[in-house]
Amino acid sequence: MSTQLDRFLHRRPDFREAVALEEISAVEPLMQLAATLRDGGHGDLVTYSPKVFIPLTVLCRDVCHYCTFARRPRELSQVYLDDSQVLEIAHAGDRQGCHEALFTLGDKPELRYRTARDALEKMGFGSTAEYLVHTAGLVFDQTGLLPHINAGILNSDEMSALRDVSASQGIMLESVSERLTERGGPHYGSPDKHPKVRLANIDLAGRLKIPFTSGILIGIGESRRERIDSLLALRELADTYGHIQELIIQPFRPKADTLMAAHPSAGDHELLWTVAVARIIFGEEMSIQAPPNLSPGAETGLIAAGINDWGGVSPVTLDHFNPGKRPGPRSRR
């Protein structure tokens, strides 16, 4: 291991030292240190969570240029899953030994689409978040699956209500780069993806003492320095509140029929570099995952780079955020 990196075996890099990691292009010494740190905190245990995806609605007010999850009303025969559909998915997961119900949905679609407002009114709810509280509670009460909420930006009352019916909540920071919100960038036209909005929401979760998952998306036009800045911003929030229970490093994968369909995929080298740097910045205790279905063939490398968790692996449902990607690795119990 490089003597330059040895000092981080027993302490985390400060801001200046973390920024300097940008200059280390060779991934092997970073991975060696990251693996040592991971082993110190987690041993040889790599975890995963058997789960089901519950896509409560695929309407969204944002227009992220890489997203295939969001749809427009004219593409749909139904705006929201109803109670019976939600429970059908949850019961199927329960029968297959799942423990987690991941609620995925677009961000506040009722602010953009009348069809969403009308559907909510017909069901007797004033907002998507209010309906989400209802369905998450229903799933927990009737199946025992633990709801994890991925619902975008929420206010304090909404997050507090969801805290009572869920095990955890989360949003990806994605990036602190405001460049990405400018015209031509992947987050242009998506107010909920502005870094200040995302950071404020993660901060709010900390003040509300909500167990939280966050992370960064790499390969969407950000620089290595901006990745480091994003990781440091998350570390500061984690240190302040202690609520971030898991960090996700997710590589961009281009998808057909999106504005970024021709944008190059994040390469394995960049993914391994970023995972290793994240482990060094956060230290041995943080749980760090990289979705295995987005990097087929790179699983061994990801472990060597310092992850200790595969995240949610579903034996029942598709990854609705990354359709067409293969399921996660088979598990043996």
Short mmCIF file of C-alpha atoms in Angstrom, two decimals:
data_model
loop_
_atom_site.label_atom_id
_atom_site.label_comp_id
_atom_site.label_asym_id
_atom_site.label_seq_id
_atom_site.Cartn_x
_atom_site.Cartn_y
_atom_site.Cartn_z
CA MET A 1 0.00 0.00 0.00
CA SER A 2 1.21 3.52 -0.77
CA THR A 3 2.76 5.31 2.20
CA GLN A 4 0.73 8.30 1.04
CA LEU A 5 -2.41 6.34 1.89
CA ASP A 6 -1.19 4.50 5.00
CA ARG A 7 -2.23 7.40 7.22
CA PHE A 8 -5.88 6.68 6.44
CA LEU A 9 -5.75 3.21 7.96
CA HIS A 10 -6.56 4.72 11.34
CA ARG A 11 -8.29 8.00 10.53
CA ARG A 12 -10.46 9.50 7.83
CA PRO A 13 -9.05 12.12 5.48
CA ASP A 14 -9.88 15.73 6.23
CA PHE A 15 -11.32 17.96 3.51
CA ARG A 16 -7.99 18.87 1.95
CA GLU A 17 -6.74 15.28 2.03
CA ALA A 18 -9.98 13.97 0.57
CA VAL A 19 -9.83 16.45 -2.31
CA ALA A 20 -6.24 15.36 -2.98
CA LEU A 21 -7.47 11.82 -3.67
CA GLU A 22 -8.65 13.17 -7.03
CA GLU A 23 -5.03 13.16 -8.18
CA ILE A 24 -4.58 9.42 -7.55
CA SER A 25 -5.49 7.82 -10.86
CA ALA A 26 -4.20 4.31 -10.09
CA VAL A 27 -7.12 2.42 -8.61
CA GLU A 28 -5.22 -0.54 -7.13
CA PRO A 29 -3.71 1.20 -4.07
CA LEU A 30 -7.04 2.87 -3.35
CA MET A 31 -8.82 -0.47 -3.54
CA GLN A 32 -6.26 -2.13 -1.30
CA LEU A 33 -6.77 0.48 1.41
CA ALA A 34 -10.55 0.44 0.97
CA ALA A 35 -10.73 -3.35 1.30
CA THR A 36 -8.62 -3.24 4.46
CA LEU A 37 -10.91 -0.61 5.96
CA ARG A 38 -14.03 -2.56 4.99
CA ASP A 39 -12.64 -5.73 6.56
CA GLY A 40 -11.92 -3.79 9.74
CA GLY A 41 -15.53 -2.67 10.01
CA HIS A 42 -17.46 -5.55 8.51
CA GLY A 43 -15.15 -8.56 8.31
CA ASP A 44 -15.87 -10.91 5.43
CA LEU A 45 -19.65 -10.46 5.61
CA VAL A 46 -21.37 -9.05 2.51
CA THR A 47 -25.07 -8.47 3.09
CA TYR A 48 -28.18 -7.99 0.98
CA SER A 49 -31.88 -7.35 1.57
CA PRO A 50 -34.51 -9.61 -0.04
CA LYS A 51 -37.14 -7.13 -1.23
CA VAL A 52 -39.97 -6.31 -3.58
CA PHE A 53 -40.37 -3.12 -5.59
CA ILE A 54 -43.75 -1.42 -5.22
CA PRO A 55 -43.99 1.30 -7.92
CA LEU A 56 -46.88 3.20 -6.36
CA THR A 57 -46.99 5.67 -9.26
CA VAL A 58 -44.75 6.29 -12.25
CA LEU A 59 -45.93 9.86 -12.72
CA CYS A 60 -43.39 12.51 -11.69
CA ARG A 61 -43.15 16.27 -11.93
CA ASP A 62 -39.42 16.12 -12.78
CA VAL A 63 -37.90 15.40 -16.20
CA CYS A 64 -34.48 13.86 -15.50
CA HIS A 65 -32.78 13.26 -18.83
CA TYR A 66 -31.66 9.70 -18.02
CA CYS A 67 -34.87 8.38 -16.45
CA THR A 68 -37.12 5.66 -17.85
CA PHE A 69 -39.15 5.26 -14.66
CA ALA A 70 -41.38 8.30 -15.14
CA ARG A 71 -44.29 8.18 -17.57
CA ARG A 72 -46.87 10.68 -18.80
CA PRO A 73 -50.58 10.23 -18.08
CA ARG A 74 -51.42 9.42 -21.69
CA GLU A 75 -49.12 6.38 -21.47
CA LEU A 76 -50.98 4.93 -18.49
CA SER A 77 -54.26 3.16 -17.97
CA GLN A 78 -53.95 3.64 -14.20
CA VAL A 79 -52.27 6.48 -12.31
CA TYR A 80 -51.67 4.82 -8.92
CA LEU A 81 -51.56 1.21 -7.80
CA ASP A 82 -54.60 0.49 -5.67
CA ASP A 83 -54.59 -1.27 -2.30
CA SER A 84 -55.19 -4.72 -3.77
CA GLN A 85 -52.35 -4.37 -6.29
CA VAL A 86 -49.95 -3.14 -3.61
CA LEU A 87 -50.84 -6.05 -1.35
CA GLU A 88 -50.59 -8.56 -4.20
CA ILE A 89 -46.96 -7.53 -4.75
CA ALA A 90 -46.23 -7.52 -1.02
CA HIS A 91 -47.77 -10.95 -0.42
CA ALA A 92 -45.81 -12.38 -3.36
CA GLY A 93 -42.63 -11.07 -1.77
CA ASP A 94 -43.58 -12.42 1.62
CA ARG A 95 -44.11 -15.89 0.13
CA GLN A 96 -40.61 -15.73 -1.40
CA GLY A 97 -38.97 -14.80 1.90
CA CYS A 98 -38.58 -11.07 1.31
CA HIS A 99 -38.19 -8.74 4.29
CA GLU A 100 -38.35 -5.32 2.63
CA ALA A 101 -40.95 -3.48 0.55
CA LEU A 102 -39.28 -0.71 -1.44
CA PHE A 103 -41.86 1.92 -2.32
CA THR A 104 -40.73 3.72 -5.46
CA LEU A 105 -42.65 6.59 -6.97
CA GLY A 106 -42.34 9.82 -8.88
CA ASP A 107 -41.90 13.12 -7.10
CA LYS A 108 -45.16 14.97 -6.30
CA PRO A 109 -46.95 14.22 -9.60
CA GLU A 110 -50.08 16.02 -8.42
CA LEU A 111 -48.22 19.33 -8.74
CA ARG A 112 -47.90 18.75 -12.49
CA TYR A 113 -50.77 16.52 -13.58
CA ARG A 114 -54.50 17.01 -13.08
CA THR A 115 -54.99 13.27 -13.59
CA ALA A 116 -52.93 12.63 -10.46
CA ARG A 117 -54.94 15.16 -8.46
CA ASP A 118 -58.20 13.68 -9.68
CA ALA A 119 -57.10 10.12 -8.87
CA LEU A 120 -56.05 11.08 -5.36
CA GLU A 121 -59.30 12.94 -4.76
CA LYS A 122 -61.30 9.92 -5.95
CA MET A 123 -59.45 7.71 -3.45
CA GLY A 124 -59.94 10.25 -0.67
CA PHE A 125 -56.38 11.51 -0.34
CA GLY A 126 -54.99 15.02 -0.61
CA SER A 127 -51.51 14.16 -1.82
CA THR A 128 -49.32 11.34 -3.06
CA ALA A 129 -47.46 11.40 0.25
CA GLU A 130 -50.72 10.94 2.16
CA TYR A 131 -51.62 7.93 0.00
CA LEU A 132 -48.12 6.56 0.49
CA VAL A 133 -48.52 6.70 4.28
CA HIS A 134 -51.72 4.69 3.90
CA THR A 135 -50.25 2.00 1.63
CA ALA A 136 -47.00 1.63 3.57
CA GLY A 137 -48.98 1.09 6.76
CA LEU A 138 -51.20 -1.40 4.97
CA VAL A 139 -48.23 -3.45 3.77
CA PHE A 140 -46.61 -3.56 7.18
CA ASP A 141 -49.84 -4.42 9.00
CA GLN A 142 -50.90 -7.18 6.61
CA THR A 143 -47.57 -8.73 5.57
CA GLY A 144 -44.93 -7.69 8.08
CA LEU A 145 -42.64 -6.53 5.28
CA LEU A 146 -40.59 -3.50 6.29
CA PRO A 147 -41.37 -0.48 4.07
CA HIS A 148 -38.45 1.56 2.78
CA ILE A 149 -39.60 4.85 1.28
CA ASN A 150 -38.05 6.33 -1.85
CA ALA A 151 -40.49 9.14 -2.58
CA GLY A 152 -38.33 12.12 -3.49
CA ILE A 153 -38.48 15.43 -1.67
CA LEU A 154 -40.89 15.50 1.27
CA ASN A 155 -41.72 18.08 3.90
CA SER A 156 -41.38 17.64 7.65
CA ASP A 157 -44.97 16.57 8.27
CA GLU A 158 -44.84 14.01 5.44
CA MET A 159 -41.54 12.54 6.60
CA SER A 160 -42.76 12.36 10.19
CA ALA A 161 -45.94 10.55 9.13
CA LEU A 162 -43.94 8.10 7.02
CA ARG A 163 -41.54 7.48 9.89
CA ASP A 164 -44.44 5.89 11.79
CA VAL A 165 -45.12 3.32 9.02
CA SER A 166 -41.65 2.59 7.63
CA ALA A 167 -38.30 1.22 8.69
CA SER A 168 -36.30 3.79 6.72
CA GLN A 169 -36.42 6.44 4.04
CA GLY A 170 -34.00 7.66 1.41
CA ILE A 171 -33.14 9.85 -1.53
CA MET A 172 -30.03 9.83 -3.65
CA LEU A 173 -28.09 13.06 -3.43
CA GLU A 174 -26.76 12.17 -6.89
CA SER A 175 -24.38 15.14 -7.08
CA VAL A 176 -23.67 18.50 -5.47
CA SER A 177 -22.77 19.86 -8.91
CA GLU A 178 -25.08 22.74 -9.79
CA ARG A 179 -23.69 22.59 -13.34
CA LEU A 180 -25.85 19.53 -13.91
CA THR A 181 -29.02 21.60 -13.36
CA GLU A 182 -28.17 24.08 -16.13
CA ARG A 183 -29.65 23.95 -19.63
CA GLY A 184 -28.35 20.84 -21.39
CA GLY A 185 -27.53 19.11 -18.10
CA PRO A 186 -29.21 15.91 -16.88
CA HIS A 187 -31.08 17.69 -14.08
CA TYR A 188 -32.28 20.67 -16.10
CA GLY A 189 -36.03 21.07 -15.61
CA SER A 190 -36.05 18.92 -12.45
CA PRO A 191 -36.44 21.24 -9.44
CA ASP A 192 -36.33 18.37 -6.97
CA LYS A 193 -32.84 17.38 -8.19
CA HIS A 194 -31.18 20.69 -7.29
CA PRO A 195 -28.34 19.91 -4.86
CA LYS A 196 -29.48 22.48 -2.29
CA VAL A 197 -32.95 20.93 -2.24
CA ARG A 198 -31.55 17.40 -1.88
CA LEU A 199 -29.10 18.35 0.86
CA ALA A 200 -31.81 20.23 2.78
CA ASN A 201 -34.04 17.14 2.67
CA ILE A 202 -31.27 14.84 3.90
CA ASP A 203 -30.57 17.38 6.65
CA LEU A 204 -34.26 17.39 7.57
CA ALA A 205 -34.25 13.60 7.83
CA GLY A 206 -31.39 13.88 10.27
CA ARG A 207 -33.19 16.43 12.42
CA LEU A 208 -36.21 14.12 12.45
CA LYS A 209 -34.00 11.16 13.41
CA ILE A 210 -35.12 9.09 10.42
CA PRO A 211 -32.87 6.16 9.38
CA PHE A 212 -31.78 7.18 5.90
CA THR A 213 -30.10 5.91 2.75
CA SER A 214 -28.41 8.19 0.24
CA GLY A 215 -25.65 8.12 -2.31
CA ILE A 216 -24.27 9.46 -5.56
CA LEU A 217 -24.84 8.76 -9.23
CA ILE A 218 -21.66 8.68 -11.29
CA GLY A 219 -21.09 9.15 -15.00
CA ILE A 220 -23.72 11.83 -15.71
CA GLY A 221 -21.22 14.57 -16.48
CA GLU A 222 -19.75 15.24 -13.06
CA SER A 223 -16.01 15.40 -12.39
CA ARG A 224 -14.08 13.32 -9.88
CA ARG A 225 -13.72 16.43 -7.73
CA GLU A 226 -17.48 16.87 -7.75
CA ARG A 227 -17.91 13.26 -6.67
CA ILE A 228 -15.55 13.87 -3.77
CA ASP A 229 -17.42 17.06 -2.85
CA SER A 230 -20.68 15.09 -2.90
CA LEU A 231 -19.25 12.39 -0.65
CA LEU A 232 -17.90 14.99 1.77
CA ALA A 233 -21.29 16.72 1.93
CA LEU A 234 -22.93 13.41 2.82
CA ARG A 235 -20.22 12.63 5.37
CA GLU A 236 -20.81 15.96 7.08
CA LEU A 237 -24.53 15.23 7.37
CA ALA A 238 -23.86 11.70 8.60
CA ASP A 239 -21.43 12.99 11.21
CA THR A 240 -23.88 15.67 12.35
CA TYR A 241 -26.94 13.47 12.80
CA GLY A 242 -25.80 9.83 12.59
CA HIS A 243 -28.84 8.95 10.48
CA ILE A 244 -27.27 7.85 7.19
CA GLN A 245 -27.19 4.08 7.50
CA GLU A 246 -26.07 3.26 3.98
CA LEU A 247 -24.26 4.91 1.08
CA ILE A 248 -24.99 3.89 -2.52
CA ILE A 249 -22.53 4.33 -5.37
CA GLN A 250 -24.63 3.94 -8.51
CA PRO A 251 -23.17 4.01 -12.03
CA PHE A 252 -25.07 5.68 -14.85
CA ARG A 253 -26.27 3.27 -17.50
CA PRO A 254 -27.77 4.78 -20.69
CA LYS A 255 -31.31 3.75 -21.51
CA ALA A 256 -33.13 3.81 -24.83
CA ASP A 257 -35.70 6.52 -25.47
CA THR A 258 -34.10 9.01 -23.09
CA LEU A 259 -32.24 12.24 -23.81
CA MET A 260 -29.05 10.58 -22.53
CA ALA A 261 -29.40 7.38 -24.54
CA ALA A 262 -26.16 8.16 -26.41
CA HIS A 263 -24.25 9.28 -23.32
CA PRO A 264 -21.41 6.87 -22.46
CA SER A 265 -21.91 4.51 -19.56
CA ALA A 266 -19.85 4.96 -16.41
CA GLY A 267 -16.92 2.59 -16.85
CA ASP A 268 -15.93 -0.08 -14.35
CA HIS A 269 -12.64 1.70 -13.64
CA GLU A 270 -14.48 4.87 -12.59
CA LEU A 271 -16.94 2.86 -10.54
CA LEU A 272 -14.21 0.99 -8.66
CA TRP A 273 -12.26 4.24 -8.14
CA THR A 274 -15.33 5.94 -6.71
CA VAL A 275 -16.30 3.04 -4.45
CA ALA A 276 -12.77 2.90 -3.04
CA VAL A 277 -12.61 6.66 -2.49
CA ALA A 278 -16.02 6.57 -0.78
CA ARG A 279 -14.79 3.88 1.61
CA ILE A 280 -11.66 5.89 2.41
CA ILE A 281 -13.65 9.10 2.98
CA PHE A 282 -16.29 7.45 5.17
CA GLY A 283 -14.05 4.97 6.94
CA GLU A 284 -14.59 1.39 7.99
CA GLU A 285 -18.01 1.58 9.65
CA MET A 286 -20.29 2.98 6.93
CA SER A 287 -22.28 0.44 4.95
CA ILE A 288 -21.49 0.98 1.27
CA GLN A 289 -23.28 -0.69 -1.63
CA ALA A 290 -23.13 -0.76 -5.41
CA PRO A 291 -26.09 -2.36 -7.22
CA PRO A 292 -24.85 -5.64 -8.71
CA ASN A 293 -27.44 -5.69 -11.51
CA LEU A 294 -25.88 -2.54 -13.00
CA SER A 295 -22.37 -3.99 -13.21
CA PRO A 296 -22.58 -7.62 -14.36
CA GLY A 297 -19.20 -9.29 -14.15
CA ALA A 298 -17.76 -6.66 -11.82
CA GLU A 299 -19.00 -8.15 -8.54
CA THR A 300 -15.60 -9.42 -7.43
CA GLY A 301 -14.03 -6.06 -8.21
CA LEU A 302 -16.69 -4.20 -6.25
CA ILE A 303 -16.01 -6.31 -3.19
CA ALA A 304 -12.28 -5.71 -3.62
CA ALA A 305 -13.01 -1.96 -3.84
CA GLY A 306 -14.64 -1.86 -0.42
CA ILE A 307 -18.38 -2.49 -0.60
CA ASN A 308 -20.01 -4.59 2.11
CA ASP A 309 -23.58 -4.72 0.82
CA TRP A 310 -25.46 -5.48 -2.40
CA GLY A 311 -28.58 -3.58 -1.38
CA GLY A 312 -32.00 -4.90 -2.23
CA VAL A 313 -32.20 -8.07 -4.31
CA SER A 314 -35.66 -9.10 -5.47
CA PRO A 315 -36.71 -12.66 -6.33
CA VAL A 316 -40.12 -11.34 -7.42
CA THR A 317 -40.13 -7.90 -9.07
CA LEU A 318 -38.11 -6.03 -11.67
CA ASP A 319 -35.82 -3.10 -10.89
CA HIS A 320 -38.26 -0.42 -12.03
CA PHE A 321 -35.56 2.25 -12.10
CA ASN A 322 -33.34 0.16 -14.37
CA PRO A 323 -35.63 -1.91 -16.59
CA GLY A 324 -33.93 -4.49 -18.74
CA LYS A 325 -31.00 -4.89 -16.37
CA ARG A 326 -30.47 -8.39 -15.13
CA PRO A 327 -31.50 -9.38 -11.60
CA GLY A 328 -28.97 -9.32 -8.81
CA PRO A 329 -26.73 -12.32 -8.15
CA ARG A 330 -28.37 -15.47 -6.88
CA SER A 331 -28.07 -15.93 -3.16
CA ARG A 332 -27.58 -19.01 -1.05
CA ARG A 333 -28.99 -19.04 2.44
#
